[in-house]
PDB file of C-alpha atoms in Angstrom:
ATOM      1  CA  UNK A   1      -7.925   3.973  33.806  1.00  0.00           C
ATOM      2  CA  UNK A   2     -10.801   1.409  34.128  1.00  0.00           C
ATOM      3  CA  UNK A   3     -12.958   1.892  30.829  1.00  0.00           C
ATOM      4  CA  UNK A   4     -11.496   1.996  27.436  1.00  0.00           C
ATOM      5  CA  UNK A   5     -13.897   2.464  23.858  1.00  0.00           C
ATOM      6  CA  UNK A   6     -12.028   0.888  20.804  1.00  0.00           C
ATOM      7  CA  UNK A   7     -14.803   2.161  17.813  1.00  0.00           C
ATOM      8  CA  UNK A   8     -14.768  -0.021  14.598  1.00  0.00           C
ATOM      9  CA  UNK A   9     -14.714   1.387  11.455  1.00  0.00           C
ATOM     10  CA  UNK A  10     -14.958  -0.449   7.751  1.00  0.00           C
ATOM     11  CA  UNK A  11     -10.994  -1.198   8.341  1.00  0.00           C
ATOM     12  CA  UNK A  12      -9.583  -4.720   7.833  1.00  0.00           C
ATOM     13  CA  UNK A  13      -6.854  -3.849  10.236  1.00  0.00           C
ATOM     14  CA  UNK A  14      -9.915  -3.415  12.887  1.00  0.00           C
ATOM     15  CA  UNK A  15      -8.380  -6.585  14.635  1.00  0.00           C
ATOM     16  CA  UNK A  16      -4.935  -5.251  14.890  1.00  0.00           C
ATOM     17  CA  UNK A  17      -6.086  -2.123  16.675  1.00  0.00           C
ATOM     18  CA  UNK A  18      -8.363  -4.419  19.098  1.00  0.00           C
ATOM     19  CA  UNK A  19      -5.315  -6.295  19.765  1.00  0.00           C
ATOM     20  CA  UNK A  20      -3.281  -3.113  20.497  1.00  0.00           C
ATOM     21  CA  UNK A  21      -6.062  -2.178  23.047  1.00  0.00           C
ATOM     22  CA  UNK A  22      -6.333  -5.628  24.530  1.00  0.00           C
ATOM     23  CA  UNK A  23      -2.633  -5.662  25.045  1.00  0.00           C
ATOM     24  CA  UNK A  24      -2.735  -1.944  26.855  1.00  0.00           C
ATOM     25  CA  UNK A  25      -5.631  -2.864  28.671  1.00  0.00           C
ATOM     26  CA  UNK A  26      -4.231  -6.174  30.113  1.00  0.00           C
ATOM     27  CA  UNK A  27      -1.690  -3.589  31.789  1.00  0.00           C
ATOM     28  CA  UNK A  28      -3.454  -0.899  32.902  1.00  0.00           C
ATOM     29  CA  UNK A  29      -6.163  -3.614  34.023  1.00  0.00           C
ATOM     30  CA  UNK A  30      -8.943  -1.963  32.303  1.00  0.00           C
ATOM     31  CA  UNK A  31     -12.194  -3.048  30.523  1.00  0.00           C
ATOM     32  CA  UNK A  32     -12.683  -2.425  26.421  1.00  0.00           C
ATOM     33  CA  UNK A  33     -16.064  -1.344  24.793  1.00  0.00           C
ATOM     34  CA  UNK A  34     -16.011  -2.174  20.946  1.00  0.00           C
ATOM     35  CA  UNK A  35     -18.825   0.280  19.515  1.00  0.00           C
ATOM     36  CA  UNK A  36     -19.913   0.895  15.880  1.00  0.00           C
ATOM     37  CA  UNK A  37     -22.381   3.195  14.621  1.00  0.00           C
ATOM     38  CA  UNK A  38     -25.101   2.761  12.248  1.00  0.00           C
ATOM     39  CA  UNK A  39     -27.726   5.255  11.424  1.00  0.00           C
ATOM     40  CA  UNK A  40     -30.794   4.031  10.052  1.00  0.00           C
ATOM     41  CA  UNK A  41     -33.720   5.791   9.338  1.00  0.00           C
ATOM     42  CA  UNK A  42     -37.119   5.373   7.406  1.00  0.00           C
ATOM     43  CA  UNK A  43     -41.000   4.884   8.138  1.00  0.00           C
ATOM     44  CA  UNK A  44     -42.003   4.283  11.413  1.00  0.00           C
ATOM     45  CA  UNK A  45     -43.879   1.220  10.920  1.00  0.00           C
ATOM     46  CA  UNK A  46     -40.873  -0.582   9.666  1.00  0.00           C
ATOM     47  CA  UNK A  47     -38.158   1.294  11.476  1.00  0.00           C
ATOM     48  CA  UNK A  48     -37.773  -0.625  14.107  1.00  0.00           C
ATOM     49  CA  UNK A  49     -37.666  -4.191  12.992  1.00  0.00           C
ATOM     50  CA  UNK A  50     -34.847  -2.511  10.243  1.00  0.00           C
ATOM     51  CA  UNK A  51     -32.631  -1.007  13.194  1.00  0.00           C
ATOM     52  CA  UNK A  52     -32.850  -4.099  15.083  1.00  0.00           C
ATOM     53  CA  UNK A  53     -31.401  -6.293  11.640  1.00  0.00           C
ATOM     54  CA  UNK A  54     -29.152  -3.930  11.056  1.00  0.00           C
ATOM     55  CA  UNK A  55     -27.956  -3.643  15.102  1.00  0.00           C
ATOM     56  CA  UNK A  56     -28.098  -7.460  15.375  1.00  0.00           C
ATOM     57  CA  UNK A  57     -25.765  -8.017  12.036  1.00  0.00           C
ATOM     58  CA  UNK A  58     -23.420  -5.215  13.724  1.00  0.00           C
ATOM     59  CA  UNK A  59     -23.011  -7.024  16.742  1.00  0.00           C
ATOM     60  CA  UNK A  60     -22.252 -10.269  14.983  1.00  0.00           C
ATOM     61  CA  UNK A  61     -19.645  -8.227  12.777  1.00  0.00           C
ATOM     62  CA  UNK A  62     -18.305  -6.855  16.098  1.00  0.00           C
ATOM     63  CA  UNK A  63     -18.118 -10.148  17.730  1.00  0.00           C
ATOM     64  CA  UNK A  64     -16.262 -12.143  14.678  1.00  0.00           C
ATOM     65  CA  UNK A  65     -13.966  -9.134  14.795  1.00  0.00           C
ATOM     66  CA  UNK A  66     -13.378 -10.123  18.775  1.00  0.00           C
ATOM     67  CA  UNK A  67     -12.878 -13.983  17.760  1.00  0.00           C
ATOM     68  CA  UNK A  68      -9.551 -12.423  16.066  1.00  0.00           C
ATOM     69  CA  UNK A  69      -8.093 -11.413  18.792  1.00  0.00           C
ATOM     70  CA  UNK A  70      -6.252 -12.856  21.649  1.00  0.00           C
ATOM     71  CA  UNK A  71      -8.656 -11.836  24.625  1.00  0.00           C
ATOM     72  CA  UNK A  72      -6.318 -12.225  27.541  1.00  0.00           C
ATOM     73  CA  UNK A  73      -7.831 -11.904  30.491  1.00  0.00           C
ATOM     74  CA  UNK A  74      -9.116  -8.662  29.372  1.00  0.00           C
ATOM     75  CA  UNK A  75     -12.900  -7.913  29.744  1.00  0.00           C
ATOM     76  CA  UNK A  76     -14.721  -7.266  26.506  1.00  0.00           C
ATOM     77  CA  UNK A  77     -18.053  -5.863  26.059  1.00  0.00           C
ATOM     78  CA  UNK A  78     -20.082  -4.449  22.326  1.00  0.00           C
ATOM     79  CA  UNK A  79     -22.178  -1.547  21.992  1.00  0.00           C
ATOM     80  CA  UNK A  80     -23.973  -0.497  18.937  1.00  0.00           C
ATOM     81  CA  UNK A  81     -24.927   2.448  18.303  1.00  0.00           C
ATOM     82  CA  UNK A  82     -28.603   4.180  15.822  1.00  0.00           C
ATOM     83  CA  UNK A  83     -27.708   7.498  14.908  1.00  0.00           C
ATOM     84  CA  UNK A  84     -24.309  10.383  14.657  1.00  0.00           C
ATOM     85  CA  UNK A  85     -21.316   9.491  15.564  1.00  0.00           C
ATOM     86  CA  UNK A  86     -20.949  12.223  17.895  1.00  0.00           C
ATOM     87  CA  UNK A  87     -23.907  11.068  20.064  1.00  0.00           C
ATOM     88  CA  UNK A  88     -22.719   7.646  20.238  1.00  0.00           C
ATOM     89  CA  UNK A  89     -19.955   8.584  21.925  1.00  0.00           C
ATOM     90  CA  UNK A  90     -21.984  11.063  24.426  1.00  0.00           C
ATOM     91  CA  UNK A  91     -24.166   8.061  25.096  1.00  0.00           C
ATOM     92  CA  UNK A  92     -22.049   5.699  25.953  1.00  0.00           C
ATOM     93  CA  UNK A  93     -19.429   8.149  27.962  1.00  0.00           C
ATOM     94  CA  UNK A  94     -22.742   8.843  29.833  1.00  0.00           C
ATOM     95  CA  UNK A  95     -23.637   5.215  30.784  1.00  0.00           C
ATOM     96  CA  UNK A  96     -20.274   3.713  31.798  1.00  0.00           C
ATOM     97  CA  UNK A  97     -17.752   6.458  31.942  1.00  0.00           C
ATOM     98  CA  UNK A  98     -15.185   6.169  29.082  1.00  0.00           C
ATOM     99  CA  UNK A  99     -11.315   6.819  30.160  1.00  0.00           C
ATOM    100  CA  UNK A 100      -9.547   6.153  27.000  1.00  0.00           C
ATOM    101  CA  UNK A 101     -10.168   5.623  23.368  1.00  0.00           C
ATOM    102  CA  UNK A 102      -8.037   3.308  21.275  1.00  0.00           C
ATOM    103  CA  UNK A 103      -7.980   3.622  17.274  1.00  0.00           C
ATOM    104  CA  UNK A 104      -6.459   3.560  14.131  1.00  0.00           C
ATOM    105  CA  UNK A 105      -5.577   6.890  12.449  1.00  0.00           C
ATOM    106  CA  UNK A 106      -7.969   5.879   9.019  1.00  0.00           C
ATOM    107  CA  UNK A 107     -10.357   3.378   7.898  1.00  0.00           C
ATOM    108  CA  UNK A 108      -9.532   1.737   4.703  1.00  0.00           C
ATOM    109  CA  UNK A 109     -12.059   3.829   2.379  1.00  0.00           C
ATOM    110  CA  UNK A 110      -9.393   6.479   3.143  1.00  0.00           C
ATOM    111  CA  UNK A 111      -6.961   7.212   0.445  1.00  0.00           C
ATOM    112  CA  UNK A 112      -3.328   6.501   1.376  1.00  0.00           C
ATOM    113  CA  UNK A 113      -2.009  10.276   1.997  1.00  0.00           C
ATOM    114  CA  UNK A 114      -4.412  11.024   4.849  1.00  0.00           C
ATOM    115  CA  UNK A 115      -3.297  10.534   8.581  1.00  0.00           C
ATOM    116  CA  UNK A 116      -6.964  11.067   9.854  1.00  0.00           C
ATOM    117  CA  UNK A 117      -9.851   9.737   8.032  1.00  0.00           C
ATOM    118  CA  UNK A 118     -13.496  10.797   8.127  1.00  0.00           C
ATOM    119  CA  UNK A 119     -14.281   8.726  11.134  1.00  0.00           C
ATOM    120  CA  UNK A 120     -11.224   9.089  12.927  1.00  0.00           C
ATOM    121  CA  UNK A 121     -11.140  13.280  12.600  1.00  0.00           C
ATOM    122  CA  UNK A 122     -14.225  13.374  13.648  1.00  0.00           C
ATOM    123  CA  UNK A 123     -13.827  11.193  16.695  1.00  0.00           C
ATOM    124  CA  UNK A 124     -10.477  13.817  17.406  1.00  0.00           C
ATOM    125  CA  UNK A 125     -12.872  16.824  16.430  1.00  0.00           C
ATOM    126  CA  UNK A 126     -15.902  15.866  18.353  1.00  0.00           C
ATOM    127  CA  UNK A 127     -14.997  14.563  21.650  1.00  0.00           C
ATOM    128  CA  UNK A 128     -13.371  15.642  24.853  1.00  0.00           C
ATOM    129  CA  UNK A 129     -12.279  12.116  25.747  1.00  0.00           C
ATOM    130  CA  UNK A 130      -8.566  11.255  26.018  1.00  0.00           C
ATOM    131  CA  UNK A 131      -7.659   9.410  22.394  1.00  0.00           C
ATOM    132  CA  UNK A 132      -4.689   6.986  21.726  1.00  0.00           C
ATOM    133  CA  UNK A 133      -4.409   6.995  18.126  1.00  0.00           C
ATOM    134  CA  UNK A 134      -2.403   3.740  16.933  1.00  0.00           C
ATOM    135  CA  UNK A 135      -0.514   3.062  13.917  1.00  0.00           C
ATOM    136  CA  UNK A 136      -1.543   0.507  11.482  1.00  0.00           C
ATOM    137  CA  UNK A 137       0.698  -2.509  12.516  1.00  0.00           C
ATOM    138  CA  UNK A 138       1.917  -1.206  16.226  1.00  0.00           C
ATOM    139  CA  UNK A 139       2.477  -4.023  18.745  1.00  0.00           C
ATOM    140  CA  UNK A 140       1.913  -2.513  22.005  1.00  0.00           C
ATOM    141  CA  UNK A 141       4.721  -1.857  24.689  1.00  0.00           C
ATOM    142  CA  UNK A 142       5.715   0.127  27.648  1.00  0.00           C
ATOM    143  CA  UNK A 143       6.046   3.988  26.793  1.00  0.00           C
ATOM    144  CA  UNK A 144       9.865   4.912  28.022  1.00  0.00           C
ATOM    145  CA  UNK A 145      10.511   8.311  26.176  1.00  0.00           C
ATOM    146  CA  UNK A 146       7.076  10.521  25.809  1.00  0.00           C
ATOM    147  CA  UNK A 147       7.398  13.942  23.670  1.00  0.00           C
ATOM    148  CA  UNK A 148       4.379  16.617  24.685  1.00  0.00           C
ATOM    149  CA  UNK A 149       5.052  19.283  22.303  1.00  0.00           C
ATOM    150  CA  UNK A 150       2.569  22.204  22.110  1.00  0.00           C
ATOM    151  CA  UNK A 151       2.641  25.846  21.842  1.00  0.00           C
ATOM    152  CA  UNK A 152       0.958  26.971  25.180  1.00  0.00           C
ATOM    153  CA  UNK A 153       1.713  25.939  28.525  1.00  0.00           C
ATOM    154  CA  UNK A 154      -2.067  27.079  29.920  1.00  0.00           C
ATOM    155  CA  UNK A 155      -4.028  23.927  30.621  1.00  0.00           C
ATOM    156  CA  UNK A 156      -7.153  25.186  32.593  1.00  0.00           C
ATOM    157  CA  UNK A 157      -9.297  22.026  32.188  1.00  0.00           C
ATOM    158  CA  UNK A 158      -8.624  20.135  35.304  1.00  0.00           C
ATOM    159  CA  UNK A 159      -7.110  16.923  35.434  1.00  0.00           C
ATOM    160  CA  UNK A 160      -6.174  16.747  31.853  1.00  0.00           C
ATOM    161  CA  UNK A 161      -3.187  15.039  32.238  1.00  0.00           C
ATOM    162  CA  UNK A 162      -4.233  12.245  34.363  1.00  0.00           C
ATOM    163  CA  UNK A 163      -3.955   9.291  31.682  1.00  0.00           C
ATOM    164  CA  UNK A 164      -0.428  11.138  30.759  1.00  0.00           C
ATOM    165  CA  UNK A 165       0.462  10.744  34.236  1.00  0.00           C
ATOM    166  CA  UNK A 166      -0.698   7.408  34.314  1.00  0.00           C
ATOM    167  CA  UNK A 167       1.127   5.845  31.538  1.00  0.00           C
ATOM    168  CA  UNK A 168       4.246   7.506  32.930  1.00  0.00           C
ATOM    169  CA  UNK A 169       4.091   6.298  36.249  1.00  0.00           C
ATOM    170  CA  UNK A 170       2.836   2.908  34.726  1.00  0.00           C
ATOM    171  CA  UNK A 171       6.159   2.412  32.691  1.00  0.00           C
ATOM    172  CA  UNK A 172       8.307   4.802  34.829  1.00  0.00           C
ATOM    173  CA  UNK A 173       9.123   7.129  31.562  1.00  0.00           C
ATOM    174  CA  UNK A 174      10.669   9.951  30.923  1.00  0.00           C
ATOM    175  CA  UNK A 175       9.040  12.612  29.986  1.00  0.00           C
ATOM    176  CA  UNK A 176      10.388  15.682  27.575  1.00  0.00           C
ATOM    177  CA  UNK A 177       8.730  18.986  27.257  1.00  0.00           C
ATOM    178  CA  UNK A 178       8.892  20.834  23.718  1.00  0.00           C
ATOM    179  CA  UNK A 179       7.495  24.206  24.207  1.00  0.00           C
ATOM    180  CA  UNK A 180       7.341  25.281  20.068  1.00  0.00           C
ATOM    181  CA  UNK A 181       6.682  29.334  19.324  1.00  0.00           C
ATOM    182  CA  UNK A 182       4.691  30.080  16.571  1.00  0.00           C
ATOM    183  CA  UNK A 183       3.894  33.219  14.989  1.00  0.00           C
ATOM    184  CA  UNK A 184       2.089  35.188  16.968  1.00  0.00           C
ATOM    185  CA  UNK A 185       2.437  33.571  20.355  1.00  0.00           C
ATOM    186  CA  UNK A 186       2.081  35.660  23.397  1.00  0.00           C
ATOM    187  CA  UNK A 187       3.849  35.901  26.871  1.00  0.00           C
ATOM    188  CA  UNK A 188       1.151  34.040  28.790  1.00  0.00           C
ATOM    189  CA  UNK A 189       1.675  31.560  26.300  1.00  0.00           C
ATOM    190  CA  UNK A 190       5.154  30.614  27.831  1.00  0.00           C
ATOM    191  CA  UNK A 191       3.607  29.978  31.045  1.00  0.00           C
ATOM    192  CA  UNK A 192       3.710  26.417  31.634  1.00  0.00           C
ATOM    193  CA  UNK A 193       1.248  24.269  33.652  1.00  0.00           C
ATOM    194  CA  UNK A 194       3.314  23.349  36.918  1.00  0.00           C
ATOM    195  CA  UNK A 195       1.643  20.170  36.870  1.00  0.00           C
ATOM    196  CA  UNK A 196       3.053  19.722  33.737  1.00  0.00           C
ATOM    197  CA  UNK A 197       6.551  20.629  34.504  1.00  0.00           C
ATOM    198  CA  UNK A 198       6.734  18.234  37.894  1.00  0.00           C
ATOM    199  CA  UNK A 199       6.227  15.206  35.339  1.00  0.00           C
ATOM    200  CA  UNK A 200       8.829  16.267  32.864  1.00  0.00           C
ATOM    201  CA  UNK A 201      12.512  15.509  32.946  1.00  0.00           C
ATOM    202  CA  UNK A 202      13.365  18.027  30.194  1.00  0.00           C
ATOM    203  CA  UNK A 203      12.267  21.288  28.383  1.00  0.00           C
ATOM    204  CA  UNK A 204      12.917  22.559  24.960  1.00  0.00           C
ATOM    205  CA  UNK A 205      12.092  25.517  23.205  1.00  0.00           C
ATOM    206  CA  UNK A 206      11.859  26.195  19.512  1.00  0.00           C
ATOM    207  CA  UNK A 207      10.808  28.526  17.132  1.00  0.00           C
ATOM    208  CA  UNK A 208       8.536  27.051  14.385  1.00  0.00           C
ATOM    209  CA  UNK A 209       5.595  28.155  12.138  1.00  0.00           C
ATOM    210  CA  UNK A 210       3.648  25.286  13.776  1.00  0.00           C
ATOM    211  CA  UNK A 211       3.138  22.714  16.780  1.00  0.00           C
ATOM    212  CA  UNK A 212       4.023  20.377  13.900  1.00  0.00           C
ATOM    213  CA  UNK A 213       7.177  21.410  12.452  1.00  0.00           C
ATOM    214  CA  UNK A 214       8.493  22.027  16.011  1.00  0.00           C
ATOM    215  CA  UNK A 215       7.890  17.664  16.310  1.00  0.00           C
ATOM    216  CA  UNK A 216       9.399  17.238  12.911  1.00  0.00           C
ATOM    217  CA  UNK A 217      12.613  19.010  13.717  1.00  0.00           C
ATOM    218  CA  UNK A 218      13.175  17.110  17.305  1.00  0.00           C
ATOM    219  CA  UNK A 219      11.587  14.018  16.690  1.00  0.00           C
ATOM    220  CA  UNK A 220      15.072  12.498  15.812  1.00  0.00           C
ATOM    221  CA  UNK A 221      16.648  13.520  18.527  1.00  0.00           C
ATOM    222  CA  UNK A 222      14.121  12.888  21.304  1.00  0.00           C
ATOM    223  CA  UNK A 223      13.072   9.554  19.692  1.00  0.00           C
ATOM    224  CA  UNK A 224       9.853   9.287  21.838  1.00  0.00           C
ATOM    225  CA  UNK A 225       7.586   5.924  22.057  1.00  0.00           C
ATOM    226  CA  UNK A 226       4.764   8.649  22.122  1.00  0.00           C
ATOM    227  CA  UNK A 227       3.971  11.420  21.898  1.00  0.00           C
ATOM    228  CA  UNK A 228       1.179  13.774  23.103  1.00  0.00           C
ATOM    229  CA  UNK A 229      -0.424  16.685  21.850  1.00  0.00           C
ATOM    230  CA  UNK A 230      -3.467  18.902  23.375  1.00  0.00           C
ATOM    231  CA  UNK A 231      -6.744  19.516  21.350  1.00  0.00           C
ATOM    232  CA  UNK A 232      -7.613  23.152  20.545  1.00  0.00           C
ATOM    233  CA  UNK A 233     -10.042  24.672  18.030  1.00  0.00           C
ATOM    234  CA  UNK A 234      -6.645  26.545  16.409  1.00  0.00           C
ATOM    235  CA  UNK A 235      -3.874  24.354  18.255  1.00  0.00           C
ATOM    236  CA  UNK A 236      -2.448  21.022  16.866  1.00  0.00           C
ATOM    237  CA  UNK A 237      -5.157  19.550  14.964  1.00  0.00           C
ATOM    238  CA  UNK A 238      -6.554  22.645  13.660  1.00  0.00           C
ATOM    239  CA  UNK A 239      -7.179  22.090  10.389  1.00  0.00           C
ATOM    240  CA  UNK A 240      -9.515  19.282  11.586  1.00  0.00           C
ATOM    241  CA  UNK A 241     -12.006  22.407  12.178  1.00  0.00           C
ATOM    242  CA  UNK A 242     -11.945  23.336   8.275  1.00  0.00           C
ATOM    243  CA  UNK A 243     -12.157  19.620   6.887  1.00  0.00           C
ATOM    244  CA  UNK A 244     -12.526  16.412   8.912  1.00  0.00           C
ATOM    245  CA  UNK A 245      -9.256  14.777   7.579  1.00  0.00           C
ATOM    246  CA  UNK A 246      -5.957  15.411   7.973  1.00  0.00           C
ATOM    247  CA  UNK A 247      -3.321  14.839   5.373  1.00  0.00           C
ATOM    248  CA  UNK A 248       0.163  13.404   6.439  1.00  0.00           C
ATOM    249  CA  UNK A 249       1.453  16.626   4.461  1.00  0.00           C
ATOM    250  CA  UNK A 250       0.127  18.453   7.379  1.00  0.00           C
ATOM    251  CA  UNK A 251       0.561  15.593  10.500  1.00  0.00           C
ATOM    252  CA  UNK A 252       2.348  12.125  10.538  1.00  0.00           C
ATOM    253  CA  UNK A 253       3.467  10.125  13.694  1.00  0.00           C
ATOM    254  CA  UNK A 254       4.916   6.614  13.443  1.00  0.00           C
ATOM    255  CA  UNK A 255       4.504   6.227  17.259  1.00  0.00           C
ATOM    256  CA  UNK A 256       0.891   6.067  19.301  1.00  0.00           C
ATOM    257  CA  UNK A 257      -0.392   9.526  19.900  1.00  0.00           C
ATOM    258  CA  UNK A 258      -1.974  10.536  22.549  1.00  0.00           C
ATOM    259  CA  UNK A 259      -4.540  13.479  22.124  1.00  0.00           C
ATOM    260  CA  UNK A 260      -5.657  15.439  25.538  1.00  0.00           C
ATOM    261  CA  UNK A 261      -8.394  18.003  25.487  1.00  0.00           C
ATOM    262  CA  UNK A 262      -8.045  21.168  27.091  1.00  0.00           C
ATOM    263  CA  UNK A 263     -11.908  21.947  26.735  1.00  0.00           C
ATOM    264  CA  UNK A 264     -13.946  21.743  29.404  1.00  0.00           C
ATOM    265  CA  UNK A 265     -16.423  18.850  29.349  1.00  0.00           C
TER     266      UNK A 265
END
């Protein structure tokens, strides 16, 4: 895990998420990219002295934001970003490779009862990256008990569960296996990954009407430090693909998540 991308949002708790990612990266000895978008636009003969004011004040915002934070050791680098969201994060996955991204579940133009925001649900929506979504307020520290709860055991993307792997090894944890049946599941559905078996220490089934309610009825009792979910157009997140929040009626975790794609890139 070498490069991680921490976006900022409008959030005053931008610096708390930083520090979460500083703190992780410190131990996995990786490198953090803060990026914010902008998107400007307007006539061409004045376009491009506007983009640069508004990408120089963004930077400056970026870098204050930094000056919060206890650095470490840790390597920290901005990028700014003209245009969507979604290409931002294309562009910069293209030039340096992104492992990892850090941040918050909402921004604070979010009312209170949403879990994902606007910017956040559409980072989850739009990308195949690996995603570490922190609670507001989380100090970071080692990862002993993960939950990966889903409701198929196919993973055909390969290497998806390299950074789940990694953190495991990193903090030697154990890892626990809730296999959740929803209506509707299939056979080939209860065929798990072996990859995903050799790193577990324990497998539970349950019978839920979704991914979600299967993690609200174990959480308790499995007490993870995280826990990890896959992204699918109708698994976990799915209502992401109707609306780009989600409300914590439909998802709330009070540890990190960790959200691995099983989409091809």
């Amino acid at each position: 895990m070498m490069n991680i991308l921490v976006p900022i949002g409008t959030s005053s708790n931008a610096n708390q998420t930083l520090q979460y990612a500083v703190d992780f990266a410190q131990d996995f000895g990786a490198e953090i990219y803060v990026m914010e978008v902008f998107n400007v636009s307007g006539k061409t003969g004045t376009l491009a002295n506007i983009t640069q004011k508004v990408a120089d004040n963004s930077k400056e915002r970026l870098k204050e934001i930094v000056g919060t934070v206890d650095t470490k050791d840790v390597s920290i680098k901005i990028a700014s970003f003209n245009g969507e969201l979604k290409d931002g994060l294309k562009e910069i996955d293209k030039g340096i490779g992104i492992d990892l991204i850090i941040l918050a579940p909402r921004s604070n133009d979010i009312k209170e009862e949403n879990y994902l925001g606007q910017t956040s649900g559409a980072i989850i929506k739009r990308t195949n990256i690996p995603t570490l979504i922190v609670p507001k307020g989380t100090a970071y520290k080692s990862f002993k008990n993960i939950l990966v709860a889903f409701k198929s055991g196919i993973l055909k993307r390969k290497r998806i569960l390299d950074p789940l792997i990694e953190m495991k090894n990193k903090h030697n944890a154990n890892v626990n296996l809730l296999m959740v049946k929803t209506p509707g599941y299939s056979d080939d559905d209860l065929k798990i990954n072996t990859a995903l078996m050799d790193i577990s220490s324990q497998l539970t089934f349950t019978e839920n009407s979704t991914t979600y309610h299967g993690v609200l009825e174990h959480f308790q009792a499995k007490q993870p430090d995280l826990l990890c979910v896959f992204r699918r157009k109708r698994g976990f997140f799915k209502k992401l693909w109707e609306k780009s929040t989600i409300s914590k009626s439909e998802f709330y975790a009070p540890v990190p998540v960790l959200v691995l794609s099983v989409k091809k890139d």
